[in-house]
PDB file of C-alpha atoms in Angstrom:
ATOM      1  CA  MET Z1285     -27.605 -28.087  22.827  1.00  0.00           C
ATOM      2  CA  THR Z1286     -27.821 -26.625  26.335  1.00  0.00           C
ATOM      3  CA  GLY Z1287     -28.511 -22.990  27.001  1.00  0.00           C
ATOM      4  CA  ARG Z1288     -24.938 -22.532  28.253  1.00  0.00           C
ATOM      5  CA  GLN Z1289     -23.501 -24.047  25.026  1.00  0.00           C
ATOM      6  CA  ALA Z1290     -25.713 -21.851  22.874  1.00  0.00           C
ATOM      7  CA  ALA Z1291     -24.639 -18.776  24.802  1.00  0.00           C
ATOM      8  CA  GLY Z1292     -20.992 -19.807  24.430  1.00  0.00           C
ATOM      9  CA  ASN Z1293     -21.335 -20.285  20.672  1.00  0.00           C
ATOM     10  CA  ALA Z1294     -23.074 -16.931  20.340  1.00  0.00           C
ATOM     11  CA  GLY Z1295     -20.250 -15.281  22.282  1.00  0.00           C
ATOM     12  CA  ASN Z1296     -17.635 -16.895  20.060  1.00  0.00           C
ATOM     13  CA  ALA Z1297     -19.489 -15.789  16.947  1.00  0.00           C
ATOM     14  CA  GLY Z1298     -19.748 -12.271  18.299  1.00  0.00           C
ATOM     15  CA  GLY Z1299     -16.055 -12.251  19.182  1.00  0.00           C
ATOM     16  CA  GLY Z1300     -15.138 -13.531  15.743  1.00  0.00           C
ATOM     17  CA  GLY Z1301     -17.305 -10.867  14.178  1.00  0.00           C
ATOM     18  CA  SER Z1302     -15.559  -8.171  16.196  1.00  0.00           C
ATOM     19  CA  VAL Z1303     -12.150  -9.477  15.174  1.00  0.00           C
ATOM     20  CA  ASP Z1304     -13.176  -9.568  11.518  1.00  0.00           C
ATOM     21  CA  THR Z1305     -14.492  -6.021  11.816  1.00  0.00           C
ATOM     22  CA  ALA Z1306     -11.144  -4.898  13.222  1.00  0.00           C
ATOM     23  CA  ALA Z1307      -9.392  -6.644  10.326  1.00  0.00           C
ATOM     24  CA  ARG Z1308     -11.619  -4.912   7.798  1.00  0.00           C
ATOM     25  CA  VAL Z1309     -10.966  -1.533   9.444  1.00  0.00           C
ATOM     26  CA  MET Z1310      -7.202  -2.102   9.263  1.00  0.00           C
ATOM     27  CA  THR Z1311      -7.496  -3.144   5.626  1.00  0.00           C
ATOM     28  CA  GLY Z1312      -9.462  -0.020   4.758  1.00  0.00           C
ATOM     29  CA  LEU Z1313      -7.441   2.510   6.739  1.00  0.00           C
ATOM     30  CA  PHE Z1314      -4.138   1.299   5.343  1.00  0.00           C
ATOM     31  CA  ALA Z1315      -5.224   0.412   1.825  1.00  0.00           C
ATOM     32  CA  PRO Z1316      -2.492   0.993  -0.782  1.00  0.00           C
ATOM     33  CA  GLN Z1317      -4.445   3.809  -2.410  1.00  0.00           C
ATOM     34  CA  VAL Z1318      -4.782   5.617   0.920  1.00  0.00           C
ATOM     35  CA  LEU Z1319      -1.081   5.406   1.710  1.00  0.00           C
ATOM     36  CA  VAL Z1320       0.037   6.347  -1.801  1.00  0.00           C
ATOM     37  CA  ILE Z1321      -2.189   9.425  -1.684  1.00  0.00           C
ATOM     38  CA  ALA Z1322      -1.184  10.462   1.850  1.00  0.00           C
ATOM     39  CA  LEU Z1323       2.580   9.874   1.706  1.00  0.00           C
ATOM     40  CA  PRO Z1324       3.842  12.298  -1.001  1.00  0.00           C
ATOM     41  CA  PRO Z1325       2.450  15.533   0.533  1.00  0.00           C
ATOM     42  CA  LEU Z1326       3.930  14.586   3.906  1.00  0.00           C
ATOM     43  CA  VAL Z1327       7.315  13.782   2.379  1.00  0.00           C
ATOM     44  CA  GLY Z1328       7.213  16.969   0.309  1.00  0.00           C
ATOM     45  CA  LEU Z1329       6.344  19.035   3.365  1.00  0.00           C
ATOM     46  CA  MET Z1330       9.219  17.544   5.353  1.00  0.00           C
ATOM     47  CA  ALA Z1331      11.618  18.034   2.455  1.00  0.00           C
ATOM     48  CA  ASP Z1332      10.745  21.556   1.323  1.00  0.00           C
ATOM     49  CA  GLY Z1333       7.924  23.029   3.409  1.00  0.00           C
ATOM     50  CA  PRO Z1334       4.652  24.170   1.811  1.00  0.00           C
ATOM     51  CA  ALA Z1335       6.177  24.238  -1.678  1.00  0.00           C
ATOM     52  CA  GLY Z1336       7.235  20.624  -1.247  1.00  0.00           C
ATOM     53  CA  ALA Z1337       3.755  19.711  -0.044  1.00  0.00           C
ATOM     54  CA  ALA Z1338       2.361  21.158  -3.267  1.00  0.00           C
ATOM     55  CA  TRP Z1339       4.726  18.944  -5.249  1.00  0.00           C
ATOM     56  CA  GLY Z1340       3.521  16.070  -3.116  1.00  0.00           C
ATOM     57  CA  LEU Z1341      -0.086  16.790  -3.989  1.00  0.00           C
ATOM     58  CA  LEU Z1342       0.784  16.520  -7.666  1.00  0.00           C
ATOM     59  CA  ALA Z1343       2.384  13.148  -7.005  1.00  0.00           C
ATOM     60  CA  SER Z1344      -0.652  12.063  -4.972  1.00  0.00           C
ATOM     61  CA  VAL Z1345      -3.074  12.881  -7.757  1.00  0.00           C
ATOM     62  CA  LEU Z1346      -1.093  10.925 -10.333  1.00  0.00           C
ATOM     63  CA  CYS Z1347       0.288   8.025  -8.274  1.00  0.00           C
ATOM     64  CA  GLY Z1348      -2.755   7.466  -6.082  1.00  0.00           C
ATOM     65  CA  GLY Z1349      -5.707   9.391  -7.431  1.00  0.00           C
ATOM     66  CA  VAL Z1350      -5.647   8.161 -11.016  1.00  0.00           C
ATOM     67  CA  PRO Z1351      -5.395   4.427 -10.157  1.00  0.00           C
ATOM     68  CA  ALA Z1352      -8.018   4.854  -7.414  1.00  0.00           C
ATOM     69  CA  ALA Z1353     -10.418   6.448  -9.903  1.00  0.00           C
ATOM     70  CA  VAL Z1354      -9.868   3.610 -12.384  1.00  0.00           C
ATOM     71  CA  ILE Z1355     -10.491   1.008  -9.679  1.00  0.00           C
ATOM     72  CA  LEU Z1356     -13.614   2.822  -8.465  1.00  0.00           C
ATOM     73  CA  ALA Z1357     -14.987   2.901 -12.009  1.00  0.00           C
ATOM     74  CA  GLY Z1358     -14.265  -0.812 -12.335  1.00  0.00           C
ATOM     75  CA  VAL Z1359     -16.056  -1.617  -9.074  1.00  0.00           C
ATOM     76  CA  ARG Z1360     -19.095   0.428 -10.065  1.00  0.00           C
ATOM     77  CA  SER Z1361     -19.273  -1.261 -13.456  1.00  0.00           C
ATOM     78  CA  GLY Z1362     -18.946  -4.705 -11.892  1.00  0.00           C
ATOM     79  CA  ARG Z1363     -15.655  -5.521 -13.626  1.00  0.00           C
ATOM     80  CA  LEU Z1364     -13.745  -5.474 -10.328  1.00  0.00           C
ATOM     81  CA  ASP Z1365     -14.755  -7.181  -7.088  1.00  0.00           C
ATOM     82  CA  SER Z1366     -13.708  -4.351  -4.736  1.00  0.00           C
ATOM     83  CA  HIS Z1367     -11.203  -1.543  -4.394  1.00  0.00           C
ATOM     84  CA  HIS Z1368      -8.918  -4.063  -2.665  1.00  0.00           C
ATOM     85  CA  LEU Z1369      -8.697  -6.159  -5.881  1.00  0.00           C
ATOM     86  CA  VAL Z1370      -9.206  -9.422  -4.030  1.00  0.00           C
ATOM     87  CA  ASP Z1371      -9.405 -11.434  -7.263  1.00  0.00           C
ATOM     88  CA  ARG Z1372      -5.822 -11.744  -8.541  1.00  0.00           C
ATOM     89  CA  ALA Z1373      -6.948 -12.166 -12.159  1.00  0.00           C
ATOM     90  CA  SER Z1374      -8.574  -8.721 -12.121  1.00  0.00           C
ATOM     91  CA  ARG Z1375      -5.456  -6.903 -10.959  1.00  0.00           C
ATOM     92  CA  THR Z1376      -3.544  -6.618 -14.232  1.00  0.00           C
ATOM     93  CA  GLY Z1377      -5.394  -3.684 -15.801  1.00  0.00           C
ATOM     94  CA  PRO Z1378      -5.493  -1.428 -12.719  1.00  0.00           C
ATOM     95  CA  LEU Z1379      -1.874  -2.199 -11.905  1.00  0.00           C
ATOM     96  CA  LEU Z1380      -0.714  -1.300 -15.409  1.00  0.00           C
ATOM     97  CA  VAL Z1381      -2.587   1.988 -15.028  1.00  0.00           C
ATOM     98  CA  ALA Z1382      -0.797   2.517 -11.722  1.00  0.00           C
ATOM     99  CA  VAL Z1383       2.586   1.871 -13.351  1.00  0.00           C
ATOM    100  CA  ALA Z1384       1.839   4.346 -16.155  1.00  0.00           C
ATOM    101  CA  ALA Z1385       0.619   6.983 -13.680  1.00  0.00           C
ATOM    102  CA  VAL Z1386       3.723   6.639 -11.502  1.00  0.00           C
ATOM    103  CA  VAL Z1387       5.996   6.889 -14.551  1.00  0.00           C
ATOM    104  CA  VAL Z1388       4.239  10.097 -15.657  1.00  0.00           C
ATOM    105  CA  ALA Z1389       4.497  11.511 -12.133  1.00  0.00           C
ATOM    106  CA  LEU Z1390       8.187  10.670 -11.917  1.00  0.00           C
ATOM    107  CA  VAL Z1391       8.984  12.270 -15.278  1.00  0.00           C
ATOM    108  CA  LEU Z1392       7.109  15.447 -14.353  1.00  0.00           C
ATOM    109  CA  LEU Z1393       8.743  15.694 -10.930  1.00  0.00           C
ATOM    110  CA  VAL Z1394      12.226  15.300 -12.407  1.00  0.00           C
ATOM    111  CA  LEU Z1395      11.666  17.729 -15.282  1.00  0.00           C
ATOM    112  CA  LEU Z1396      10.034  20.377 -13.092  1.00  0.00           C
ATOM    113  CA  GLY Z1397      12.628  20.218 -10.333  1.00  0.00           C
ATOM    114  CA  ALA Z1398      10.710  18.679  -7.446  1.00  0.00           C
ATOM    115  CA  PRO Z1399      12.515  18.002  -4.127  1.00  0.00           C
ATOM    116  CA  ARG Z1400      14.971  15.130  -4.322  1.00  0.00           C
ATOM    117  CA  LEU Z1401      13.376  13.190  -1.469  1.00  0.00           C
ATOM    118  CA  LEU Z1402      10.003  13.302  -3.191  1.00  0.00           C
ATOM    119  CA  VAL Z1403      11.519  12.098  -6.465  1.00  0.00           C
ATOM    120  CA  ALA Z1404      13.180   9.265  -4.548  1.00  0.00           C
ATOM    121  CA  THR Z1405       9.858   8.369  -2.914  1.00  0.00           C
ATOM    122  CA  VAL Z1406       8.063   8.116  -6.254  1.00  0.00           C
ATOM    123  CA  THR Z1407      11.013   6.124  -7.610  1.00  0.00           C
ATOM    124  CA  ALA Z1408      10.523   3.721  -4.696  1.00  0.00           C
ATOM    125  CA  MET Z1409       6.863   3.337  -5.687  1.00  0.00           C
ATOM    126  CA  LEU Z1410       7.856   2.515  -9.243  1.00  0.00           C
ATOM    127  CA  ALA Z1411      10.501   0.051  -8.072  1.00  0.00           C
ATOM    128  CA  ALA Z1412       7.961  -1.754  -5.884  1.00  0.00           C
ATOM    129  CA  LEU Z1413       5.534  -2.005  -8.796  1.00  0.00           C
ATOM    130  CA  ALA Z1414       8.304  -3.235 -11.099  1.00  0.00           C
ATOM    131  CA  VAL Z1415       8.917  -6.167  -8.748  1.00  0.00           C
ATOM    132  CA  ALA Z1416       5.406  -6.876  -7.499  1.00  0.00           C
ATOM    133  CA  VAL Z1417       3.398  -6.611 -10.728  1.00  0.00           C
ATOM    134  CA  PRO Z1418       5.180  -9.502 -12.512  1.00  0.00           C
ATOM    135  CA  ILE Z1419       4.837 -11.586  -9.351  1.00  0.00           C
ATOM    136  CA  THR Z1420       1.115 -10.949  -9.030  1.00  0.00           C
ATOM    137  CA  LEU Z1421       0.544 -12.262 -12.554  1.00  0.00           C
ATOM    138  CA  ARG Z1422       1.345 -15.714 -11.169  1.00  0.00           C
ATOM    139  CA  TRP Z1423       1.014 -15.422  -7.395  1.00  0.00           C
ATOM    140  CA  LYS Z1424      -1.094 -13.133  -5.223  1.00  0.00           C
ATOM    141  CA  ILE Z1425       1.546 -11.094  -3.424  1.00  0.00           C
ATOM    142  CA  SER Z1426       0.111  -8.599  -0.942  1.00  0.00           C
ATOM    143  CA  PHE Z1427       0.149  -4.983  -2.090  1.00  0.00           C
ATOM    144  CA  HIS Z1428      -1.195  -3.911   1.307  1.00  0.00           C
ATOM    145  CA  ALA Z1429       1.941  -5.332   2.905  1.00  0.00           C
ATOM    146  CA  ALA Z1430       4.260  -3.997   0.207  1.00  0.00           C
ATOM    147  CA  VAL Z1431       2.972  -0.425   0.256  1.00  0.00           C
ATOM    148  CA  SER Z1432       2.761  -0.211   4.040  1.00  0.00           C
ATOM    149  CA  ALA Z1433       6.292  -1.564   4.522  1.00  0.00           C
ATOM    150  CA  GLY Z1434       7.674   0.786   1.879  1.00  0.00           C
ATOM    151  CA  THR Z1435       5.870   3.692   3.524  1.00  0.00           C
ATOM    152  CA  VAL Z1436       7.526   2.933   6.863  1.00  0.00           C
ATOM    153  CA  VAL Z1437      10.985   2.883   5.272  1.00  0.00           C
ATOM    154  CA  VAL Z1438      10.369   6.252   3.591  1.00  0.00           C
ATOM    155  CA  LEU Z1439       8.948   7.830   6.761  1.00  0.00           C
ATOM    156  CA  ALA Z1440      11.997   6.646   8.700  1.00  0.00           C
ATOM    157  CA  ARG Z1441      14.064   8.998   6.511  1.00  0.00           C
ATOM    158  CA  VAL Z1442      12.002  12.089   7.420  1.00  0.00           C
ATOM    159  CA  LEU Z1443      10.977  11.249  10.998  1.00  0.00           C
ATOM    160  CA  PRO Z1444      13.039   9.941  13.944  1.00  0.00           C
ATOM    161  CA  ALA Z1445      14.204   6.600  12.570  1.00  0.00           C
ATOM    162  CA  VAL Z1446      14.070   4.234  15.547  1.00  0.00           C
ATOM    163  CA  PRO Z1447      10.560   5.052  16.847  1.00  0.00           C
ATOM    164  CA  THR Z1448       9.251   5.249  13.290  1.00  0.00           C
ATOM    165  CA  LEU Z1449      10.610   1.810  12.452  1.00  0.00           C
ATOM    166  CA  VAL Z1450       9.350   0.266  15.698  1.00  0.00           C
ATOM    167  CA  VAL Z1451       5.838   1.680  15.451  1.00  0.00           C
ATOM    168  CA  GLY Z1452       5.788   1.133  11.702  1.00  0.00           C
ATOM    169  CA  ALA Z1453       6.755  -2.526  12.064  1.00  0.00           C
ATOM    170  CA  LEU Z1454       3.873  -3.044  14.480  1.00  0.00           C
ATOM    171  CA  VAL Z1455       1.439  -1.392  12.081  1.00  0.00           C
ATOM    172  CA  VAL Z1456       2.707  -3.447   9.136  1.00  0.00           C
ATOM    173  CA  ALA Z1457       2.362  -6.612  11.221  1.00  0.00           C
ATOM    174  CA  ALA Z1458      -1.231  -5.660  12.063  1.00  0.00           C
ATOM    175  CA  ILE Z1459      -1.998  -5.032   8.390  1.00  0.00           C
ATOM    176  CA  CYS Z1460      -0.516  -8.402   7.451  1.00  0.00           C
ATOM    177  CA  TRP Z1461      -2.551 -10.082  10.166  1.00  0.00           C
ATOM    178  CA  ALA Z1462      -5.718  -8.415   8.867  1.00  0.00           C
ATOM    179  CA  ARG Z1463      -5.132  -9.584   5.304  1.00  0.00           C
ATOM    180  CA  VAL Z1464      -4.585 -13.159   6.453  1.00  0.00           C
ATOM    181  CA  ARG Z1465      -7.511 -13.003   8.886  1.00  0.00           C
ATOM    182  CA  LEU Z1466      -9.844 -11.988   6.061  1.00  0.00           C
ATOM    183  CA  THR Z1467      -8.421 -14.863   3.959  1.00  0.00           C
ATOM    184  CA  HIS Z1468      -7.371 -12.433   1.237  1.00  0.00           C
ATOM    185  CA  HIS Z1469      -3.767 -13.624   1.506  1.00  0.00           C
ATOM    186  CA  THR Z1470      -1.653 -16.395   2.944  1.00  0.00           C
ATOM    187  CA  PRO Z1471       1.104 -15.679   5.485  1.00  0.00           C
ATOM    188  CA  ALA Z1472       3.706 -16.214   2.752  1.00  0.00           C
ATOM    189  CA  GLN Z1473       2.021 -13.634   0.508  1.00  0.00           C
ATOM    190  CA  VAL Z1474       1.998 -10.897   3.145  1.00  0.00           C
ATOM    191  CA  VAL Z1475       5.586 -11.622   4.190  1.00  0.00           C
ATOM    192  CA  ALA Z1476       6.695 -11.486   0.556  1.00  0.00           C
ATOM    193  CA  GLY Z1477       4.847  -8.214   0.080  1.00  0.00           C
ATOM    194  CA  ALA Z1478       6.482  -6.638   3.120  1.00  0.00           C
ATOM    195  CA  VAL Z1479       9.940  -7.755   1.993  1.00  0.00           C
ATOM    196  CA  VAL Z1480       9.414  -6.397  -1.515  1.00  0.00           C
ATOM    197  CA  GLY Z1481       8.029  -3.077  -0.257  1.00  0.00           C
ATOM    198  CA  ALA Z1482      10.727  -2.474   2.331  1.00  0.00           C
ATOM    199  CA  GLY Z1483      13.530  -3.729   0.108  1.00  0.00           C
ATOM    200  CA  THR Z1484      12.652  -1.659  -2.951  1.00  0.00           C
ATOM    201  CA  ALA Z1485      12.085   1.480  -0.864  1.00  0.00           C
ATOM    202  CA  TRP Z1486      15.454   1.071   0.849  1.00  0.00           C
ATOM    203  CA  ALA Z1487      17.189   0.430  -2.489  1.00  0.00           C
ATOM    204  CA  ALA Z1488      15.590   3.443  -4.161  1.00  0.00           C
ATOM    205  CA  LEU Z1489      16.402   5.820  -1.312  1.00  0.00           C
ATOM    206  CA  SER Z1490      19.955   4.493  -1.108  1.00  0.00           C
ATOM    207  CA  ALA Z1491      20.406   5.041  -4.834  1.00  0.00           C
ATOM    208  CA  PHE Z1492      19.602   8.714  -4.226  1.00  0.00           C
ATOM    209  CA  GLY Z1493      22.045   8.825  -1.354  1.00  0.00           C
ATOM    210  CA  LEU Z1494      19.294   9.342   1.199  1.00  0.00           C
TER     211      LEU Z1494
END
């Protein structure tokens, strides 16, 4: 191998490493747990000011915090591979916990009179889980894609719709790219996740007349 070839290979390796690093950053920043924790307070704030944000924090703790804590405990004990649940076979337990936590959150929000938009948002989370969990028992649908796409649809109801959808679509596309780049999903799995997330969020919000 000539010196020029070696230098070229080293440059390619370095470039590939940089691209993989960018993919890992995207995966971490827009992990489902992060979005599920961040979204409810923002929606609550937009719907009902500081009081709504407080309702959103309650939803965050239950919908995002509880499943995240279970996953963290599983990673530390060695039962789970990472907080991204790369191994499909290990997803069932944490996802069932997530379903139970979202159901509890939804019941509490309804009974205690939380803002309608926040209730609709948590309903959208439950609807996405109701579709995606059975699928993931047989096929590794992307929860990164599903949650990010659903988040964009919800944010488009509280922020200017057109710019939110345009920017959101670009972010979702970048997240999907990152998941495929890291070989955690196939293109079909991220596309299916995005369709499920966006579709269930739109259906849930429409059912509430929002």
